[in-house]
Coordinates of N, CA and C in Angstrom, one line a residue:
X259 N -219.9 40.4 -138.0 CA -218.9 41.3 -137.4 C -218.2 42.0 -138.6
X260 N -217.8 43.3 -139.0 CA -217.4 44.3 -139.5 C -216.0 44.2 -139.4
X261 N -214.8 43.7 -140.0 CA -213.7 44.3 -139.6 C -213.1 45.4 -140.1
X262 N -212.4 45.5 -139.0 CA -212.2 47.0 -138.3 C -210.9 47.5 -138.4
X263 N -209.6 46.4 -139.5 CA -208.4 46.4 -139.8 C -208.6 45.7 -140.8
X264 N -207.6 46.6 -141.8 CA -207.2 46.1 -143.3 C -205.8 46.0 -143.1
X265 N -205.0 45.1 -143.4 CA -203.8 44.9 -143.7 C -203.1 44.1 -144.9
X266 N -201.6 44.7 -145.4 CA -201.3 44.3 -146.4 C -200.3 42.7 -145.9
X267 N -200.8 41.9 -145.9 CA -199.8 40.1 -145.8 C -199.0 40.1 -147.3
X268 N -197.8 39.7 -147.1 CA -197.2 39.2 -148.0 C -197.6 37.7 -148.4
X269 N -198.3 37.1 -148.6 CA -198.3 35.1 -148.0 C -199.3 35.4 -148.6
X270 N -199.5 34.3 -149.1 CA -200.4 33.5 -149.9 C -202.4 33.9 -149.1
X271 N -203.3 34.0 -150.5 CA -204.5 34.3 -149.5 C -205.2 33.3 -150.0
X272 N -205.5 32.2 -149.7 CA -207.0 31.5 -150.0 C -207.8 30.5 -148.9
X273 N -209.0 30.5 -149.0 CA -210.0 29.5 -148.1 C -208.6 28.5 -147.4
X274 N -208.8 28.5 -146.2 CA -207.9 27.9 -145.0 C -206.9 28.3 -144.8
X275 N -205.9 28.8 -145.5 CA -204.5 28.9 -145.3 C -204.1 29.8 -143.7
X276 N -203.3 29.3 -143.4 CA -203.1 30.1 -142.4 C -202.2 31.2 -142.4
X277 N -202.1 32.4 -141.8 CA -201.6 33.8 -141.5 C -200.1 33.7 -140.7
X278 N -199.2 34.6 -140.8 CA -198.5 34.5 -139.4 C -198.1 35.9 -139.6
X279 N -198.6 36.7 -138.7 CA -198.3 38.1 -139.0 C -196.5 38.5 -138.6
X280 N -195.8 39.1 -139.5 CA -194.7 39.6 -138.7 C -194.8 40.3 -137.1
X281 N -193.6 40.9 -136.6 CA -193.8 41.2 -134.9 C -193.8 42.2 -134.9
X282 N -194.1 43.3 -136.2 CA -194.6 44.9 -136.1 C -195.9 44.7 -136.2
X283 N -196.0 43.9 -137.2 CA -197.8 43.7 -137.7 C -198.7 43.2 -136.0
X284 N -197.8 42.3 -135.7 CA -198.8 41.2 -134.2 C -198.5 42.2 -133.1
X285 N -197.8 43.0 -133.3 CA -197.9 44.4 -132.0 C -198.8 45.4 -132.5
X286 N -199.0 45.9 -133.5 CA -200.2 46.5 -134.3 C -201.6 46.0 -133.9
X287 N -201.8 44.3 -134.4 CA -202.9 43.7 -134.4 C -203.4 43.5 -133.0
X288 N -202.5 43.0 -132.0 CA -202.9 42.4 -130.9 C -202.6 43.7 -129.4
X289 N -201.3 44.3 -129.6 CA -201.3 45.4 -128.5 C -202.1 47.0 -129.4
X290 N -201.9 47.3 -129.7 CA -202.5 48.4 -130.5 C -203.9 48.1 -130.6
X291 N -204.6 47.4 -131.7 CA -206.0 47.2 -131.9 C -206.4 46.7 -131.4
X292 N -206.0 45.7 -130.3 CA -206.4 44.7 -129.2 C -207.5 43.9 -129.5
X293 N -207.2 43.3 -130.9 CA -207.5 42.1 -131.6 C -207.6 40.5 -130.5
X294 N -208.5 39.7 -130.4 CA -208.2 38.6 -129.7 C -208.7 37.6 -130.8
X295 N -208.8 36.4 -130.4 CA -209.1 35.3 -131.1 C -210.5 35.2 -131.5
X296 N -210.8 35.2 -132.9 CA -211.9 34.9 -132.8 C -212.3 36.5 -133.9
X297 N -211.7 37.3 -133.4 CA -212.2 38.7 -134.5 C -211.8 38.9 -135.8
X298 N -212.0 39.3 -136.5 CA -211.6 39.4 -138.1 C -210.8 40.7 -138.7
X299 N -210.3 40.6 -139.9 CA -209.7 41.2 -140.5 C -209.5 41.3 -141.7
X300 N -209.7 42.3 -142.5 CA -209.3 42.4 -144.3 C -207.8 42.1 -144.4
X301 N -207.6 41.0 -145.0 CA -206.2 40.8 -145.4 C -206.2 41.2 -147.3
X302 N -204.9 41.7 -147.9 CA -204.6 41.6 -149.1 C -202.7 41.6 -149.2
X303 N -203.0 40.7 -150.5 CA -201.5 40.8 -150.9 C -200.8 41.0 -152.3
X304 N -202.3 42.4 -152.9 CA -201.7 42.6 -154.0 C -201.6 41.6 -154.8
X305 N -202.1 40.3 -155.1 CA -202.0 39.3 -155.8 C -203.6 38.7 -156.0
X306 N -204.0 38.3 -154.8 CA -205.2 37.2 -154.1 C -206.3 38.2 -154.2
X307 N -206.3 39.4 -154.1 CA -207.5 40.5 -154.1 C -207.7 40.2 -152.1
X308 N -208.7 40.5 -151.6 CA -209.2 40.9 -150.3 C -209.7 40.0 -149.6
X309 N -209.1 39.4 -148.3 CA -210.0 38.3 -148.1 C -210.2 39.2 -146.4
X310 N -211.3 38.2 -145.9 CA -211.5 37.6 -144.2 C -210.5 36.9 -144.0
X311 N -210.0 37.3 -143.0 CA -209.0 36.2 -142.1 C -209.6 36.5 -140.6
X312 N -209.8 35.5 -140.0 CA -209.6 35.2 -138.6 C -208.7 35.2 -137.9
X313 N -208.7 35.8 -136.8 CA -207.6 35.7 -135.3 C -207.9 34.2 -134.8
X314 N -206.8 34.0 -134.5 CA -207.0 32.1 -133.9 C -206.0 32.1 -132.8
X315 N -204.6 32.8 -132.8 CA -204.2 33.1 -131.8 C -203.5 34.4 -131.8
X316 N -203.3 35.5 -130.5 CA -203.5 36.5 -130.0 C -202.3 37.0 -129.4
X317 N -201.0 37.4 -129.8 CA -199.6 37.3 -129.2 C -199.1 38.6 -129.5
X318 N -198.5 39.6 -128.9 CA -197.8 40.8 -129.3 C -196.5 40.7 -130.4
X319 N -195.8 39.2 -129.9 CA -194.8 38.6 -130.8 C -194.9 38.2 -132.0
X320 N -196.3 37.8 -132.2 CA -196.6 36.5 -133.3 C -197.8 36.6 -133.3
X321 N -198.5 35.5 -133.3 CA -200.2 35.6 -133.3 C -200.0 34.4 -134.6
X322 N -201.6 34.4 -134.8 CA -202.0 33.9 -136.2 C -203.3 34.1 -136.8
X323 N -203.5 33.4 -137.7 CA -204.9 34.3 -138.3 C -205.3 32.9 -139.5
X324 N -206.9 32.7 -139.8 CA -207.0 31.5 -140.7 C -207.5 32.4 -141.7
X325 N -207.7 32.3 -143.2 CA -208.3 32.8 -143.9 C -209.5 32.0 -144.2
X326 N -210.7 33.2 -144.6 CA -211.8 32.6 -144.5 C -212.2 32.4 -146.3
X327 N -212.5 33.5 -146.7 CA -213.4 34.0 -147.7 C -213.0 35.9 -148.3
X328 N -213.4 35.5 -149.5 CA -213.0 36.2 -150.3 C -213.7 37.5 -150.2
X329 N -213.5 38.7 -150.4 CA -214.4 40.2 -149.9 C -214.6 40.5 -151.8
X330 N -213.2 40.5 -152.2 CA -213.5 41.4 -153.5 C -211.9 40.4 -154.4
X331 N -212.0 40.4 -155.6 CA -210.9 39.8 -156.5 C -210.1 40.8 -156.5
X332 N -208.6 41.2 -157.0 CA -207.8 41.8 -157.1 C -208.4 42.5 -158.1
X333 N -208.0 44.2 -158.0 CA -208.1 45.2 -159.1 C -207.0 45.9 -159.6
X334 N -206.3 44.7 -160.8 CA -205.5 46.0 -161.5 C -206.0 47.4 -161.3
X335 N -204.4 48.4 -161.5 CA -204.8 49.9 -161.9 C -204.6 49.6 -163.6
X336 N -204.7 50.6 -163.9 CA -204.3 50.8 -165.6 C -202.9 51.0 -165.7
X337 N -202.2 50.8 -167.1 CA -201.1 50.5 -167.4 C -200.5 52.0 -167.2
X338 N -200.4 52.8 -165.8 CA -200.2 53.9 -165.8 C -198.8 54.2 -164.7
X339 N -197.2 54.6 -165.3 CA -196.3 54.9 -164.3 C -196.1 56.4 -163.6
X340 N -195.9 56.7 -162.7 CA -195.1 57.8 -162.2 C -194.1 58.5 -162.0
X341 N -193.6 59.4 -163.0 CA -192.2 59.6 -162.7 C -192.1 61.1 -162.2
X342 N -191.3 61.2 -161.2 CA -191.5 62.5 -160.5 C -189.8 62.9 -160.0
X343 N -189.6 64.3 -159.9 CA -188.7 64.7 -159.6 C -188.7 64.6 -158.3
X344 N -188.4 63.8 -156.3 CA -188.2 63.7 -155.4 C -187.5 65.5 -155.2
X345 N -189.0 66.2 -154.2 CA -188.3 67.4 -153.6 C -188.6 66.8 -151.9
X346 N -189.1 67.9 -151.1 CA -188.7 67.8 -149.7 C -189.8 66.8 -149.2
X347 N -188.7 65.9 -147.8 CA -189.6 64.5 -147.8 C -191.3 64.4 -147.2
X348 N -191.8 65.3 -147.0 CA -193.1 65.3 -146.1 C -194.0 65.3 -147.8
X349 N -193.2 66.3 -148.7 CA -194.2 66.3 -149.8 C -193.8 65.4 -150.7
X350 N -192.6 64.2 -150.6 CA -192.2 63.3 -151.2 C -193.5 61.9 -150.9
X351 N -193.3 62.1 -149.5 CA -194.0 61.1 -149.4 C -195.7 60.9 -149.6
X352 N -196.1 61.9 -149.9 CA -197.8 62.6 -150.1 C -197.7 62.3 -151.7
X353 N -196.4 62.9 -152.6 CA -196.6 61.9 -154.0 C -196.7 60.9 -153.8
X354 N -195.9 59.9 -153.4 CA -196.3 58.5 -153.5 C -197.3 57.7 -152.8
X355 N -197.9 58.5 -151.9 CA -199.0 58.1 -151.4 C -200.2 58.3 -152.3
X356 N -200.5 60.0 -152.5 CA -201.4 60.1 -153.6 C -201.7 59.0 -154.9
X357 N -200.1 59.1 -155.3 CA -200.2 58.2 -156.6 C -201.0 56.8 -156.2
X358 N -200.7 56.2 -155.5 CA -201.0 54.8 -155.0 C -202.6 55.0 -154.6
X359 N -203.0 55.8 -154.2 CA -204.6 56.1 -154.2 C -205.3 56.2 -155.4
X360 N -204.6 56.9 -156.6 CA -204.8 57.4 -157.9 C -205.1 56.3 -158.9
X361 N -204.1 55.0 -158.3 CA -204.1 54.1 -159.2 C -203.0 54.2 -160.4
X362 N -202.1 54.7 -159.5 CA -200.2 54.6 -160.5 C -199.6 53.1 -160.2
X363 N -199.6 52.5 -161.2 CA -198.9 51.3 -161.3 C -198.0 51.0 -161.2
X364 N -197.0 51.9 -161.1 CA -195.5 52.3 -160.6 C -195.3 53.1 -160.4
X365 N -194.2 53.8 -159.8 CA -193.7 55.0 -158.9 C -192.2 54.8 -159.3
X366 N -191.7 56.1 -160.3 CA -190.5 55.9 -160.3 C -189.8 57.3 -159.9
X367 N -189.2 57.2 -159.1 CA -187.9 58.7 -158.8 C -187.3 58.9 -159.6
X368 N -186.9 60.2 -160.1 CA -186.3 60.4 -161.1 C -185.3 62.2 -160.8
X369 N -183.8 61.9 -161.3 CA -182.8 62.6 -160.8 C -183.1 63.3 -162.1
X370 N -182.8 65.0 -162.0 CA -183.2 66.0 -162.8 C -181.8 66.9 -162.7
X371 N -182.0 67.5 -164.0 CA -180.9 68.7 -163.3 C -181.3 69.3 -162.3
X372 N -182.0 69.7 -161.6 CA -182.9 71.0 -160.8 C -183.4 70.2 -159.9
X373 N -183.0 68.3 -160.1 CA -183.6 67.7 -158.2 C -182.7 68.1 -157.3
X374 N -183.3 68.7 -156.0 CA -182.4 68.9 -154.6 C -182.0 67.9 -153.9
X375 N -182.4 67.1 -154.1 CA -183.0 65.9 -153.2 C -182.0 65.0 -153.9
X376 N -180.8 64.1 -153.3 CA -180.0 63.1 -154.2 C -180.0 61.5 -153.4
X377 N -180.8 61.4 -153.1 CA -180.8 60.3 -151.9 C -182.1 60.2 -151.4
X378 N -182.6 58.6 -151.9 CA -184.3 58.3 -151.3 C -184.2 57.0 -150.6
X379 N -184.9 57.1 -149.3 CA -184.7 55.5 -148.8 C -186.0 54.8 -149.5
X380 N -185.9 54.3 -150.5 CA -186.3 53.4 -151.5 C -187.8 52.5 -150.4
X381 N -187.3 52.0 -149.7 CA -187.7 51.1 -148.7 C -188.9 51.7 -147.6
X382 N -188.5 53.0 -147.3 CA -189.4 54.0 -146.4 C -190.6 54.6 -147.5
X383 N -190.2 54.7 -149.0 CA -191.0 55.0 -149.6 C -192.2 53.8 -150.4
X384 N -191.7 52.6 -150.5 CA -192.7 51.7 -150.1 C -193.5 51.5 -149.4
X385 N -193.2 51.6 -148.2 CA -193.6 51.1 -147.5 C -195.1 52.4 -146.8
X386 N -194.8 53.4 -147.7 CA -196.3 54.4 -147.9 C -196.7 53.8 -148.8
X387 N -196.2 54.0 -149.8 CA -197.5 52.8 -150.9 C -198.0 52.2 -149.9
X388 N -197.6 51.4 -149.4 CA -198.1 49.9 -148.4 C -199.5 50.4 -148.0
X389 N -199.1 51.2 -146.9 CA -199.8 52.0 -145.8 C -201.4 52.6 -147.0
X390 N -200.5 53.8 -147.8 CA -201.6 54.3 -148.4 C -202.9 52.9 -149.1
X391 N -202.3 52.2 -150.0 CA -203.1 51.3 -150.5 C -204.0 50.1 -149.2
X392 N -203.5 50.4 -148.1 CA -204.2 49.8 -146.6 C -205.4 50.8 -146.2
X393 N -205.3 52.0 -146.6 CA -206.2 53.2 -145.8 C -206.9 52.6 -147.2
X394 N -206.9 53.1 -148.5 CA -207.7 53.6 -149.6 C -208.8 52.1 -149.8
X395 N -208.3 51.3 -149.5 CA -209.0 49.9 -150.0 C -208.8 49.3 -151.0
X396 N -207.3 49.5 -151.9 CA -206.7 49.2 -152.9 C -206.4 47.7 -152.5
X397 N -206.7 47.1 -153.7 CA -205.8 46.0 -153.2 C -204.3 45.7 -154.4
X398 N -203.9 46.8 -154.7 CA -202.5 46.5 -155.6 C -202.0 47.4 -155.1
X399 N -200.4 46.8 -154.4 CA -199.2 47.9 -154.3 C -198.5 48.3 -155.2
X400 N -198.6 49.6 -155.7 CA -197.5 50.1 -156.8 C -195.8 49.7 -156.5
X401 N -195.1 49.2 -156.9 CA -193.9 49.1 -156.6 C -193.1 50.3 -156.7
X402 N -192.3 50.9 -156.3 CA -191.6 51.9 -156.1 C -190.1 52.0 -156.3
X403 N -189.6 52.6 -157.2 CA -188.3 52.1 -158.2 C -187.4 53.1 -157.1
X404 N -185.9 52.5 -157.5 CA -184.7 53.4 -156.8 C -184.8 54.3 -157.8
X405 N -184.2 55.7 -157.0 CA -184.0 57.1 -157.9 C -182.9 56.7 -158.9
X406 N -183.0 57.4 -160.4 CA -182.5 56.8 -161.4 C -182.5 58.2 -162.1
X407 N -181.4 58.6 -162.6 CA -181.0 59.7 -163.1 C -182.4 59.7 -164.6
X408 N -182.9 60.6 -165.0 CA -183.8 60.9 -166.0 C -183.3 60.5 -167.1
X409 N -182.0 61.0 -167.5 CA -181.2 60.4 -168.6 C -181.2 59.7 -168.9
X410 N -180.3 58.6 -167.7 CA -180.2 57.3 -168.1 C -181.9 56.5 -168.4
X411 N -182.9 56.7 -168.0 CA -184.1 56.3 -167.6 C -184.6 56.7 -169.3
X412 N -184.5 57.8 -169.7 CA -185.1 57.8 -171.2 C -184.3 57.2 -172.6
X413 N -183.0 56.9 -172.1 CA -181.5 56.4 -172.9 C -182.3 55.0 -173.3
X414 N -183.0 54.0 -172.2 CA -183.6 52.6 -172.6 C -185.3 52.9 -172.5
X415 N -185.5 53.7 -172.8 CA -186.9 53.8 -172.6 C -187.5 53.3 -174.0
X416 N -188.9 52.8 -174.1 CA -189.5 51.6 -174.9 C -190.3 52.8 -175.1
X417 N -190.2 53.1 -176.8 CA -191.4 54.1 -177.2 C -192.8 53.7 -176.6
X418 N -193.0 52.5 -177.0 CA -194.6 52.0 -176.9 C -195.2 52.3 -175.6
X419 N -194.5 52.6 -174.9 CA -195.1 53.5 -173.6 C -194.8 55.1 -173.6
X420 N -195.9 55.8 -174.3 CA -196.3 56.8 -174.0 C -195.9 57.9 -172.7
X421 N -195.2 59.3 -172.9 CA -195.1 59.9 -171.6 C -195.7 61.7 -172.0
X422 N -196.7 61.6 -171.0 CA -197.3 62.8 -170.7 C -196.3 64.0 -169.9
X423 N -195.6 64.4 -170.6 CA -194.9 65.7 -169.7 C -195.4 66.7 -169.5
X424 N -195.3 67.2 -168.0 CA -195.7 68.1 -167.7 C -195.2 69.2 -167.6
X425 N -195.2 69.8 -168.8 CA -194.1 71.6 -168.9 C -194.8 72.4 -168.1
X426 N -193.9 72.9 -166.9 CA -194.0 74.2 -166.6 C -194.2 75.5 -167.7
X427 N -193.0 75.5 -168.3 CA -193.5 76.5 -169.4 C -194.6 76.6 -170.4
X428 N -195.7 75.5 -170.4 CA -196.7 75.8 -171.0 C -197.7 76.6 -170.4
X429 N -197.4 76.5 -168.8 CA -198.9 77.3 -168.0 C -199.6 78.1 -169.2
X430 N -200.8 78.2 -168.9 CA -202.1 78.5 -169.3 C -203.4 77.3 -169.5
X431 N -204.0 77.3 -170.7 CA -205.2 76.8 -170.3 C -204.8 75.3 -170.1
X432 N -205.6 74.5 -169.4 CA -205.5 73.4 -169.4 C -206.1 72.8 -170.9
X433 N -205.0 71.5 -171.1 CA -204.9 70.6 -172.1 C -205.8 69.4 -172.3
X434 N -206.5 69.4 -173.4 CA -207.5 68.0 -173.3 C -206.7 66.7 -173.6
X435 N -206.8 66.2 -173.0 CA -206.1 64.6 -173.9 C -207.1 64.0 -174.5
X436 N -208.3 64.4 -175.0 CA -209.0 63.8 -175.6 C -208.3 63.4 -177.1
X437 N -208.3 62.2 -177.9 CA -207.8 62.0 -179.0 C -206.6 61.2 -178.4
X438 N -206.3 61.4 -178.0 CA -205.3 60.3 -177.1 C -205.3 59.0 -177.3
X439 N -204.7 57.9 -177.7 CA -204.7 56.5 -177.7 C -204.4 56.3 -176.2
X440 N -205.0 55.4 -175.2 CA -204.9 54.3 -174.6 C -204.0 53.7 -174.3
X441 N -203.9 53.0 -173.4 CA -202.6 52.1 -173.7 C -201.2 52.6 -172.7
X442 N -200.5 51.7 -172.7 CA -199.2 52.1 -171.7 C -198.2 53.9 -171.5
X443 N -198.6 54.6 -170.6 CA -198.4 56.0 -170.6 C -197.3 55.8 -169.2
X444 N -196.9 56.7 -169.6 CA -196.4 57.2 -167.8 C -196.5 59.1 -167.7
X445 N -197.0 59.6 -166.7 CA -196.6 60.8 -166.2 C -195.4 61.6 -166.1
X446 N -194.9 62.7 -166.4 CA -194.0 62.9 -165.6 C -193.5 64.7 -165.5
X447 N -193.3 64.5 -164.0 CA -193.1 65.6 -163.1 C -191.7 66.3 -162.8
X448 N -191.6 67.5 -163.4 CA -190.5 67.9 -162.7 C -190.0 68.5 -161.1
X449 N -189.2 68.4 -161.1 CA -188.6 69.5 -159.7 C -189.2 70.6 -159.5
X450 N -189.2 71.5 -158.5 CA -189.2 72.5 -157.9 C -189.1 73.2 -159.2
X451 N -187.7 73.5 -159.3 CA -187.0 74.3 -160.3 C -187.3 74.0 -161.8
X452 N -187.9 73.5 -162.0 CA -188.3 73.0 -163.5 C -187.6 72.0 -164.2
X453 N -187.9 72.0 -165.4 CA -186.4 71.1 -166.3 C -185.6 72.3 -166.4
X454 N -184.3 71.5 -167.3 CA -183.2 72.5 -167.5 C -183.6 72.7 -169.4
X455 N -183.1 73.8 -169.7 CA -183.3 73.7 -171.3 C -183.0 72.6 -171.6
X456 N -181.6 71.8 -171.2 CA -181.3 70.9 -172.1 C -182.7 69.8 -171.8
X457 N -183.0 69.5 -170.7 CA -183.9 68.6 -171.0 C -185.6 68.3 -171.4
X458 N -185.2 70.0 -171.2 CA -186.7 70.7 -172.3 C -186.5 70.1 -174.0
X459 N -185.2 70.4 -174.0 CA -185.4 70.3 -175.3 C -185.0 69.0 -175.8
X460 N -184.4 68.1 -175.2 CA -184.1 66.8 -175.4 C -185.6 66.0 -175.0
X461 N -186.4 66.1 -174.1 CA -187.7 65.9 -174.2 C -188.7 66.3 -175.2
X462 N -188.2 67.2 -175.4 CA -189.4 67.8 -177.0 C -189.3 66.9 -178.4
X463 N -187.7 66.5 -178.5 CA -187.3 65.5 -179.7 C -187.9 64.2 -179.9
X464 N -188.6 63.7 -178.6 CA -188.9 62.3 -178.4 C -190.6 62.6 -179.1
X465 N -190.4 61.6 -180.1 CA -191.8 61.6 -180.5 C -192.7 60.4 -179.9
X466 N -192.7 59.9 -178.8 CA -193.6 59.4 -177.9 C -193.9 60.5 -176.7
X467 N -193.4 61.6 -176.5 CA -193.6 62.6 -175.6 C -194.5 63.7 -175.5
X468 N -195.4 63.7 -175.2 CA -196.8 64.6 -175.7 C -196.5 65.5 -174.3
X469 N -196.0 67.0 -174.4 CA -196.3 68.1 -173.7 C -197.4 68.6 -173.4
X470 N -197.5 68.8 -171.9 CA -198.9 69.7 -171.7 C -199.1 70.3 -171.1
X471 N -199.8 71.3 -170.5 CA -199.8 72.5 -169.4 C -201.2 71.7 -168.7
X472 N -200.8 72.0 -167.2 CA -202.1 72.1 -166.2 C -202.4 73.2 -165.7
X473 N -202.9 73.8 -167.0 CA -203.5 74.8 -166.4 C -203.0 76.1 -165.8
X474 N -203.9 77.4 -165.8 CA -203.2 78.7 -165.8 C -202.4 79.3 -164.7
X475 N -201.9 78.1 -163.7 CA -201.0 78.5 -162.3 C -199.9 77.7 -162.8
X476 N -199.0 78.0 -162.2 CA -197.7 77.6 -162.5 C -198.4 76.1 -160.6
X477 N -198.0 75.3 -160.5 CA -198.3 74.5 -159.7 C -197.2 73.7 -158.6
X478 N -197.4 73.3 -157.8 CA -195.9 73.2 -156.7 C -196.0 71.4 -157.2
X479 N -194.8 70.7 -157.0 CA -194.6 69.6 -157.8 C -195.5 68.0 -157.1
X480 N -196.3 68.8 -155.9 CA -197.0 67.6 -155.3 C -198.2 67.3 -155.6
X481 N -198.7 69.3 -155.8 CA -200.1 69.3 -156.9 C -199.9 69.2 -158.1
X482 N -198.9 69.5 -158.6 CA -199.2 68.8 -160.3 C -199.1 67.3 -160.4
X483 N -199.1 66.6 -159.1 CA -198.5 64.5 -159.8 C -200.1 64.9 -159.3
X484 N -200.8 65.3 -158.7 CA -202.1 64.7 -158.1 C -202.9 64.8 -159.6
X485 N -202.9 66.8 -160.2 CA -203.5 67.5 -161.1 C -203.4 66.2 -162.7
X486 N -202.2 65.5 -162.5 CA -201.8 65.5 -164.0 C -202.4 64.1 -163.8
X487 N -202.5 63.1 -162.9 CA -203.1 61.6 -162.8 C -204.6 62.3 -162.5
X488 N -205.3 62.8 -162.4 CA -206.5 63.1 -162.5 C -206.9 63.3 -163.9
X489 N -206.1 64.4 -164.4 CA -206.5 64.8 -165.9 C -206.7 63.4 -166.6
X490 N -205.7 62.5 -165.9 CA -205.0 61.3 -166.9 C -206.1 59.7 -166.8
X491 N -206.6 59.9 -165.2 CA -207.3 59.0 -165.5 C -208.8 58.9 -165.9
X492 N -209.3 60.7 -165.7 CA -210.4 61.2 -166.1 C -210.1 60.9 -167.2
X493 N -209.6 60.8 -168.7 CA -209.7 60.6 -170.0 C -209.5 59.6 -170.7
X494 N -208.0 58.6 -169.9 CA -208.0 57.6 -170.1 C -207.5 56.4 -170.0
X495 N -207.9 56.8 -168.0 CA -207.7 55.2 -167.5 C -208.8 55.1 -167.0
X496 N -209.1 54.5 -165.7 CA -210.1 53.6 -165.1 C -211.3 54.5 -164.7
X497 N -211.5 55.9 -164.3 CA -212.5 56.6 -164.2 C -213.2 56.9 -165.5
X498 N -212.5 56.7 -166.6 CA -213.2 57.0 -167.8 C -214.3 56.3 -168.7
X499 N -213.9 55.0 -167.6 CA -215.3 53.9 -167.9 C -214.4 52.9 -169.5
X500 N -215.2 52.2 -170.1 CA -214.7 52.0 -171.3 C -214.8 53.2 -172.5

């Protein structure tokens, strides 16, 4: 038998242990998918990689589930973060979903001069990761940081992690990152409205900060997180092979 639900368990996954779904999850599993005892399920917990679990009991409230056997081991993404300027929520939440399909190993919000947006429920935006990494077959949740002013976020930032900026003002051709070292990078996206000089040009000073254009359209800020983790893992994270 094929199962026919993937879900993300917090709880421990190995040969016997038992399941206890929360009472969103066992109204999902048992009234929704009308799961009974005895049918199966992809469980992951971002830790354990992907297992079988079995239905053993069948409750809208509760239920339970045994784990059987292993599907696939956990798959790190690459040492790759996201930092993006939060604009309006429908295409807020399509960044952090995308990312989490992409294989971003973190997801951080970041306050801009030029963010509209001053307030993220931290918690609602998790919990897409969750969902997204349930649809895609991921088995690692990117964790998802509270919005954090950009400033303060570059003030302690650790050279040894590399950031790919994405200038608006470079439009034209697209940029190779070939020659590129490897190794801990993060993305990052502005607002709507761009950066402000000042942080154009306080960004330009950092010599871990490699500017780049995607290319000859100026791009709306949901397509450039998709554009620039593409560019990024085509060359050099996990699509790029060794």
């Amino acid at each position: 038998m094929t199962p026919k639900v993937r879900l993300h368990l917090d709880q421990p996954l190995a040969p016997g242990q038992l399941l206890a779904p929360d009472r969103d999850q066992a109204n999902y599993l048992f009234a929704v998918m009308r799961l009974a005892p005895g049918d199966l399920i992809l469980a992951f917990n971002g830790r354990d990689g992907e297992w079988v679990a079995e239905v053993t009991q069948a409750s809208k409230r509760g239920g339970a589930l045994v784990v059987r056997e292993q599907t696939r081991p956990v798959q790190l993404p690459p040492d790759l973060w996201l930092l993006f300027a939060p604009i309006k929520k429908a295409r807020t939440d399509f960044i952090v979903e995308k990312a989490t399909e992409m294989g971003a190993a973190r997801i951080l919000p970041v306050q801009t001069d030029f963010t509209n947006s001053e307030r993220l429920r931290q918690d609602r935006l998790q919990a897409h990761a969750l969902e997204a990494a349930e649809q895609c077959g991921g088995t690692y949740v990117p964790e998802v940081a509270d919005l954090q002013p950009l400033a303060k976020l570059l003030a302690s930032w650790d050279p040894a992690r590399r950031i790919l900026w994405c200038d608006e003002a470079r439009v034209g051709s697209v940029h190779s990152l070939k020659g590129l070292e490897r190794g801990p990078w993060a993305i990052l996206i502005g607002p709507e409205g761009g950066f402000s000089p000042a942080e154009q040009a306080k960004l330009a000073a950092f010599p871990f900060v490699t500017p780049v254009s995607l290319g000859p359209r100026i791009l709306r800020a949901d397509t450039a997180a998709v554009a620039a983790l593409s560019l990024w893992q085509a060359e050099l994270g996990d699509w790029a092979g060794a």
